[in-house]
mmCIF file with all atom_site columns, C-alpha atoms in Angstrom:
data_model
loop_
_atom_site.group_PDB
_atom_site.id
_atom_site.type_symbol
_atom_site.label_atom_id
_atom_site.label_alt_id
_atom_site.label_comp_id
_atom_site.label_asym_id
_atom_site.label_entity_id
_atom_site.label_seq_id
_atom_site.pdbx_PDB_ins_code
_atom_site.Cartn_x
_atom_site.Cartn_y
_atom_site.Cartn_z
_atom_site.occupancy
_atom_site.B_iso_or_equiv
_atom_site.pdbx_formal_charge
_atom_site.auth_seq_id
_atom_site.auth_comp_id
_atom_site.auth_asym_id
_atom_site.auth_atom_id
_atom_site.pdbx_PDB_model_num
ATOM 1   C CA . MET A 1 1   ? 0.000   0.000  0.000   1.00 53.00 ? 186 MET A CA 1
ATOM 2   C CA . GLU A 1 2   ? 2.934   2.350  0.534   1.00 60.00 ? 187 GLU A CA 1
ATOM 3   C CA . GLY A 1 3   ? 3.465   2.970  -3.182  1.00 74.00 ? 188 GLY A CA 1
ATOM 4   C CA . GLN A 1 4   ? -0.175  3.879  -3.719  1.00 87.00 ? 189 GLN A CA 1
ATOM 5   C CA . THR A 1 5   ? 0.063   7.556  -2.960  1.00 91.00 ? 190 THR A CA 1
ATOM 6   C CA . PHE A 1 6   ? -0.188  10.463 -5.344  1.00 91.00 ? 191 PHE A CA 1
ATOM 7   C CA . LYS A 1 7   ? 2.427   12.924 -4.166  1.00 92.00 ? 192 LYS A CA 1
ATOM 8   C CA . LYS A 1 8   ? 2.642   16.569 -5.089  1.00 95.00 ? 193 LYS A CA 1
ATOM 9   C CA . LYS A 1 9   ? 5.910   15.983 -6.951  1.00 95.00 ? 194 LYS A CA 1
ATOM 10  C CA . GLU A 1 10  ? 4.050   13.569 -9.271  1.00 96.00 ? 195 GLU A CA 1
ATOM 11  C CA . ARG A 1 11  ? 1.806   16.339 -10.580 1.00 97.00 ? 196 ARG A CA 1
ATOM 12  C CA . LEU A 1 12  ? 2.705   18.104 -13.790 1.00 96.00 ? 197 LEU A CA 1
ATOM 13  C CA . ARG A 1 13  ? 2.051   21.771 -13.031 1.00 95.00 ? 198 ARG A CA 1
ATOM 14  C CA . LEU A 1 14  ? 4.389   24.250 -14.694 1.00 96.00 ? 199 LEU A CA 1
ATOM 15  C CA . LYS A 1 15  ? 3.623   25.852 -18.043 1.00 97.00 ? 200 LYS A CA 1
ATOM 16  C CA . ARG A 1 16  ? 7.086   25.042 -19.394 1.00 97.00 ? 201 ARG A CA 1
ATOM 17  C CA . ASN A 1 17  ? 6.588   21.363 -18.541 1.00 96.00 ? 202 ASN A CA 1
ATOM 18  C CA . PHE A 1 18  ? 3.250   21.274 -20.368 1.00 97.00 ? 203 PHE A CA 1
ATOM 19  C CA . LYS A 1 19  ? 4.845   23.035 -23.335 1.00 98.00 ? 204 LYS A CA 1
ATOM 20  C CA . ASN A 1 20  ? 7.623   20.439 -23.412 1.00 97.00 ? 205 ASN A CA 1
ATOM 21  C CA . VAL A 1 21  ? 5.127   17.558 -23.359 1.00 97.00 ? 206 VAL A CA 1
ATOM 22  C CA . PHE A 1 22  ? 2.966   19.021 -26.124 1.00 97.00 ? 207 PHE A CA 1
ATOM 23  C CA . GLU A 1 23  ? 5.916   19.944 -28.366 1.00 98.00 ? 208 GLU A CA 1
ATOM 24  C CA . LYS A 1 24  ? 8.121   16.878 -27.967 1.00 97.00 ? 209 LYS A CA 1
ATOM 25  C CA . GLY A 1 25  ? 5.732   14.217 -26.751 1.00 96.00 ? 210 GLY A CA 1
ATOM 26  C CA . GLY A 1 26  ? 4.554   11.044 -28.389 1.00 97.00 ? 211 GLY A CA 1
ATOM 27  C CA . ARG A 1 27  ? 0.874   10.182 -28.495 1.00 97.00 ? 212 ARG A CA 1
ATOM 28  C CA . LEU A 1 28  ? -1.125  7.099  -27.612 1.00 96.00 ? 213 LEU A CA 1
ATOM 29  C CA . ILE A 1 29  ? -4.615  7.411  -29.060 1.00 96.00 ? 214 ILE A CA 1
ATOM 30  C CA . ASP A 1 30  ? -7.821  5.395  -28.975 1.00 94.00 ? 215 ASP A CA 1
ATOM 31  C CA . ASN A 1 31  ? -11.512 6.249  -29.276 1.00 93.00 ? 216 ASN A CA 1
ATOM 32  C CA . ASN A 1 32  ? -11.819 7.614  -25.744 1.00 94.00 ? 217 ASN A CA 1
ATOM 33  C CA . PHE A 1 33  ? -8.384  8.884  -24.688 1.00 96.00 ? 218 PHE A CA 1
ATOM 34  C CA . VAL A 1 34  ? -5.254  10.624 -25.869 1.00 97.00 ? 219 VAL A CA 1
ATOM 35  C CA . ILE A 1 35  ? -2.173  10.127 -23.725 1.00 98.00 ? 220 ILE A CA 1
ATOM 36  C CA . ILE A 1 36  ? 0.739   12.414 -24.523 1.00 98.00 ? 221 ILE A CA 1
ATOM 37  C CA . TYR A 1 37  ? 4.048   11.322 -23.029 1.00 98.00 ? 222 TYR A CA 1
ATOM 38  C CA . VAL A 1 38  ? 7.637   12.481 -22.998 1.00 98.00 ? 223 VAL A CA 1
ATOM 39  C CA . PRO A 1 39  ? 10.637  11.084 -21.084 1.00 97.00 ? 224 PRO A CA 1
ATOM 40  C CA . ASN A 1 40  ? 11.793  13.192 -18.150 1.00 96.00 ? 225 ASN A CA 1
ATOM 41  C CA . THR A 1 41  ? 15.096  13.140 -16.276 1.00 95.00 ? 226 THR A CA 1
ATOM 42  C CA . MET A 1 42  ? 13.578  12.003 -12.990 1.00 95.00 ? 227 MET A CA 1
ATOM 43  C CA . ASP A 1 43  ? 13.155  8.563  -11.478 1.00 95.00 ? 228 ASP A CA 1
ATOM 44  C CA . TYR A 1 44  ? 9.395   9.041  -11.111 1.00 95.00 ? 229 TYR A CA 1
ATOM 45  C CA . ASN A 1 45  ? 6.473   9.956  -13.346 1.00 96.00 ? 230 ASN A CA 1
ATOM 46  C CA . ARG A 1 46  ? 4.484   13.159 -13.415 1.00 98.00 ? 231 ARG A CA 1
ATOM 47  C CA . ILE A 1 47  ? 0.933   13.306 -14.699 1.00 98.00 ? 232 ILE A CA 1
ATOM 48  C CA . ALA A 1 48  ? -1.737  15.833 -15.577 1.00 98.00 ? 233 ALA A CA 1
ATOM 49  C CA . VAL A 1 49  ? -5.320  15.482 -16.719 1.00 98.00 ? 234 VAL A CA 1
ATOM 50  C CA . ILE A 1 50  ? -6.837  17.987 -19.139 1.00 98.00 ? 235 ILE A CA 1
ATOM 51  C CA . VAL A 1 51  ? -10.587 17.880 -19.701 1.00 97.00 ? 236 VAL A CA 1
ATOM 52  C CA . ASN A 1 52  ? -12.155 20.180 -22.274 1.00 94.00 ? 237 ASN A CA 1
ATOM 53  C CA . ARG A 1 53  ? -15.168 22.211 -21.216 1.00 94.00 ? 238 ARG A CA 1
ATOM 54  C CA . LYS A 1 54  ? -17.176 20.530 -23.978 1.00 92.00 ? 239 LYS A CA 1
ATOM 55  C CA . PHE A 1 55  ? -16.783 17.217 -22.149 1.00 92.00 ? 240 PHE A CA 1
ATOM 56  C CA . GLY A 1 56  ? -19.622 18.039 -19.787 1.00 90.00 ? 241 GLY A CA 1
ATOM 57  C CA . ASN A 1 57  ? -20.501 20.086 -16.759 1.00 93.00 ? 242 ASN A CA 1
ATOM 58  C CA . ALA A 1 58  ? -18.035 20.605 -13.902 1.00 95.00 ? 243 ALA A CA 1
ATOM 59  C CA . VAL A 1 59  ? -19.309 17.579 -11.991 1.00 94.00 ? 244 VAL A CA 1
ATOM 60  C CA . VAL A 1 60  ? -18.617 15.239 -14.919 1.00 93.00 ? 245 VAL A CA 1
ATOM 61  C CA . ARG A 1 61  ? -15.251 16.833 -15.721 1.00 95.00 ? 246 ARG A CA 1
ATOM 62  C CA . ASN A 1 62  ? -14.086 16.521 -12.121 1.00 96.00 ? 247 ASN A CA 1
ATOM 63  C CA . LEU A 1 63  ? -15.296 12.923 -11.922 1.00 94.00 ? 248 LEU A CA 1
ATOM 64  C CA . ILE A 1 64  ? -13.284 11.833 -14.955 1.00 96.00 ? 249 ILE A CA 1
ATOM 65  C CA . LYS A 1 65  ? -10.224 13.632 -13.554 1.00 97.00 ? 250 LYS A CA 1
ATOM 66  C CA . ARG A 1 66  ? -10.617 11.782 -10.246 1.00 97.00 ? 251 ARG A CA 1
ATOM 67  C CA . TYR A 1 67  ? -11.018 8.474  -12.090 1.00 96.00 ? 252 TYR A CA 1
ATOM 68  C CA . ILE A 1 68  ? -7.838  8.985  -14.103 1.00 97.00 ? 253 ILE A CA 1
ATOM 69  C CA . ARG A 1 69  ? -5.771  10.097 -11.096 1.00 97.00 ? 254 ARG A CA 1
ATOM 70  C CA . GLU A 1 70  ? -7.039  7.113  -9.108  1.00 97.00 ? 255 GLU A CA 1
ATOM 71  C CA . ILE A 1 71  ? -6.210  4.721  -11.954 1.00 97.00 ? 256 ILE A CA 1
ATOM 72  C CA . TYR A 1 72  ? -2.688  6.112  -12.025 1.00 97.00 ? 257 TYR A CA 1
ATOM 73  C CA . ARG A 1 73  ? -2.328  6.025  -8.234  1.00 96.00 ? 258 ARG A CA 1
ATOM 74  C CA . THR A 1 74  ? -3.432  2.407  -7.866  1.00 96.00 ? 259 THR A CA 1
ATOM 75  C CA . ASN A 1 75  ? -1.631  1.092  -10.974 1.00 96.00 ? 260 ASN A CA 1
ATOM 76  C CA . LYS A 1 76  ? 1.730   2.880  -10.888 1.00 94.00 ? 261 LYS A CA 1
ATOM 77  C CA . THR A 1 77  ? 3.558   -0.384 -11.501 1.00 93.00 ? 262 THR A CA 1
ATOM 78  C CA . PHE A 1 78  ? 2.073   -0.576 -15.026 1.00 93.00 ? 263 PHE A CA 1
ATOM 79  C CA . PHE A 1 79  ? 3.505   2.829  -15.964 1.00 95.00 ? 264 PHE A CA 1
ATOM 80  C CA . PRO A 1 80  ? 7.154   2.916  -17.095 1.00 94.00 ? 265 PRO A CA 1
ATOM 81  C CA . LEU A 1 81  ? 9.247   5.203  -14.867 1.00 95.00 ? 266 LEU A CA 1
ATOM 82  C CA . GLY A 1 82  ? 10.712  8.512  -15.951 1.00 96.00 ? 267 GLY A CA 1
ATOM 83  C CA . TYR A 1 83  ? 7.874   9.944  -18.050 1.00 97.00 ? 268 TYR A CA 1
ATOM 84  C CA . ASP A 1 84  ? 5.585   12.952 -18.024 1.00 98.00 ? 269 ASP A CA 1
ATOM 85  C CA . PHE A 1 85  ? 2.030   11.990 -18.996 1.00 98.00 ? 270 PHE A CA 1
ATOM 86  C CA . VAL A 1 86  ? -0.886  14.191 -20.015 1.00 98.00 ? 271 VAL A CA 1
ATOM 87  C CA . PHE A 1 87  ? -4.242  12.406 -20.173 1.00 98.00 ? 272 PHE A CA 1
ATOM 88  C CA . ILE A 1 88  ? -6.939  13.928 -22.359 1.00 98.00 ? 273 ILE A CA 1
ATOM 89  C CA . PRO A 1 89  ? -10.364 12.272 -22.467 1.00 96.00 ? 274 PRO A CA 1
ATOM 90  C CA . ARG A 1 90  ? -11.968 12.653 -25.888 1.00 94.00 ? 275 ARG A CA 1
ATOM 91  C CA . LYS A 1 91  ? -15.457 13.881 -26.628 1.00 90.00 ? 276 LYS A CA 1
ATOM 92  C CA . GLU A 1 92  ? -16.519 10.347 -27.643 1.00 89.00 ? 277 GLU A CA 1
ATOM 93  C CA . LEU A 1 93  ? -16.133 9.303  -24.010 1.00 89.00 ? 278 LEU A CA 1
ATOM 94  C CA . SER A 1 94  ? -18.407 12.110 -22.830 1.00 88.00 ? 279 SER A CA 1
ATOM 95  C CA . LYS A 1 95  ? -21.223 10.806 -25.011 1.00 86.00 ? 280 LYS A CA 1
ATOM 96  C CA . ASN A 1 96  ? -21.011 7.372  -23.387 1.00 84.00 ? 281 ASN A CA 1
ATOM 97  C CA . PHE A 1 97  ? -19.737 8.411  -19.948 1.00 83.00 ? 282 PHE A CA 1
ATOM 98  C CA . LYS A 1 98  ? -22.883 7.487  -18.031 1.00 83.00 ? 283 LYS A CA 1
ATOM 99  C CA . GLY A 1 99  ? -22.828 4.003  -19.556 1.00 85.00 ? 284 GLY A CA 1
ATOM 100 C CA . ILE A 1 100 ? -19.154 3.327  -18.810 1.00 89.00 ? 285 ILE A CA 1
ATOM 101 C CA . ASP A 1 101 ? -17.943 2.296  -15.381 1.00 92.00 ? 286 ASP A CA 1
ATOM 102 C CA . TYR A 1 102 ? -14.602 2.816  -13.663 1.00 94.00 ? 287 TYR A CA 1
ATOM 103 C CA . SER A 1 103 ? -13.220 -0.619 -14.570 1.00 96.00 ? 288 SER A CA 1
ATOM 104 C CA . GLN A 1 104 ? -13.800 -0.064 -18.299 1.00 95.00 ? 289 GLN A CA 1
ATOM 105 C CA . ILE A 1 105 ? -11.979 3.274  -18.164 1.00 95.00 ? 290 ILE A CA 1
ATOM 106 C CA . LYS A 1 106 ? -9.161  1.625  -16.200 1.00 97.00 ? 291 LYS A CA 1
ATOM 107 C CA . ASN A 1 107 ? -8.809  -1.148 -18.779 1.00 97.00 ? 292 ASN A CA 1
ATOM 108 C CA . GLN A 1 108 ? -8.698  1.352  -21.664 1.00 96.00 ? 293 GLN A CA 1
ATOM 109 C CA . ILE A 1 109 ? -5.987  3.463  -20.029 1.00 97.00 ? 294 ILE A CA 1
ATOM 110 C CA . LEU A 1 110 ? -3.836  0.483  -19.040 1.00 96.00 ? 295 LEU A CA 1
ATOM 111 C CA . LYS A 1 111 ? -4.181  -0.947 -22.555 1.00 96.00 ? 296 LYS A CA 1
ATOM 112 C CA . LEU A 1 112 ? -2.847  2.324  -23.995 1.00 95.00 ? 297 LEU A CA 1
ATOM 113 C CA . VAL A 1 113 ? 0.039   2.421  -21.511 1.00 95.00 ? 298 VAL A CA 1
ATOM 114 C CA . ARG A 1 114 ? 1.032   -1.143 -22.455 1.00 95.00 ? 299 ARG A CA 1
ATOM 115 C CA . LYS A 1 115 ? 1.510   0.118  -26.034 1.00 94.00 ? 300 LYS A CA 1
ATOM 116 C CA . LEU A 1 116 ? 4.166   2.506  -24.726 1.00 90.00 ? 301 LEU A CA 1
ATOM 117 C CA . GLU A 1 117 ? 6.151   -0.348 -23.208 1.00 81.00 ? 302 GLU A CA 1
ATOM 118 C CA . ALA A 1 118 ? 6.077   -2.349 -26.459 1.00 70.00 ? 303 ALA A CA 1
#
């Protein structure tokens, strides 16, 4: 359980870091998510979640952000170390969001991350 925390240092926060990810990052894409990643020089990952206002109201946007952060927090071992990740849920997911549960979202994200390791 010790490794299942989401520390402040694991958050991607600075504008220059976001700029670096968007300019130099690779992309993992499926119908519901885009994950942009770039190697960093640290021995841990940093993540951010960006949800467009068109995704839904604030309640829905915050819920998907919590889901993604929780998926990362509880499945850190599946993520290769030394990367900055930006998760962007796509509009397709917002259309089906009420019909999709947490485990389906988790499976989709972990499937995308496995592509990075391959």
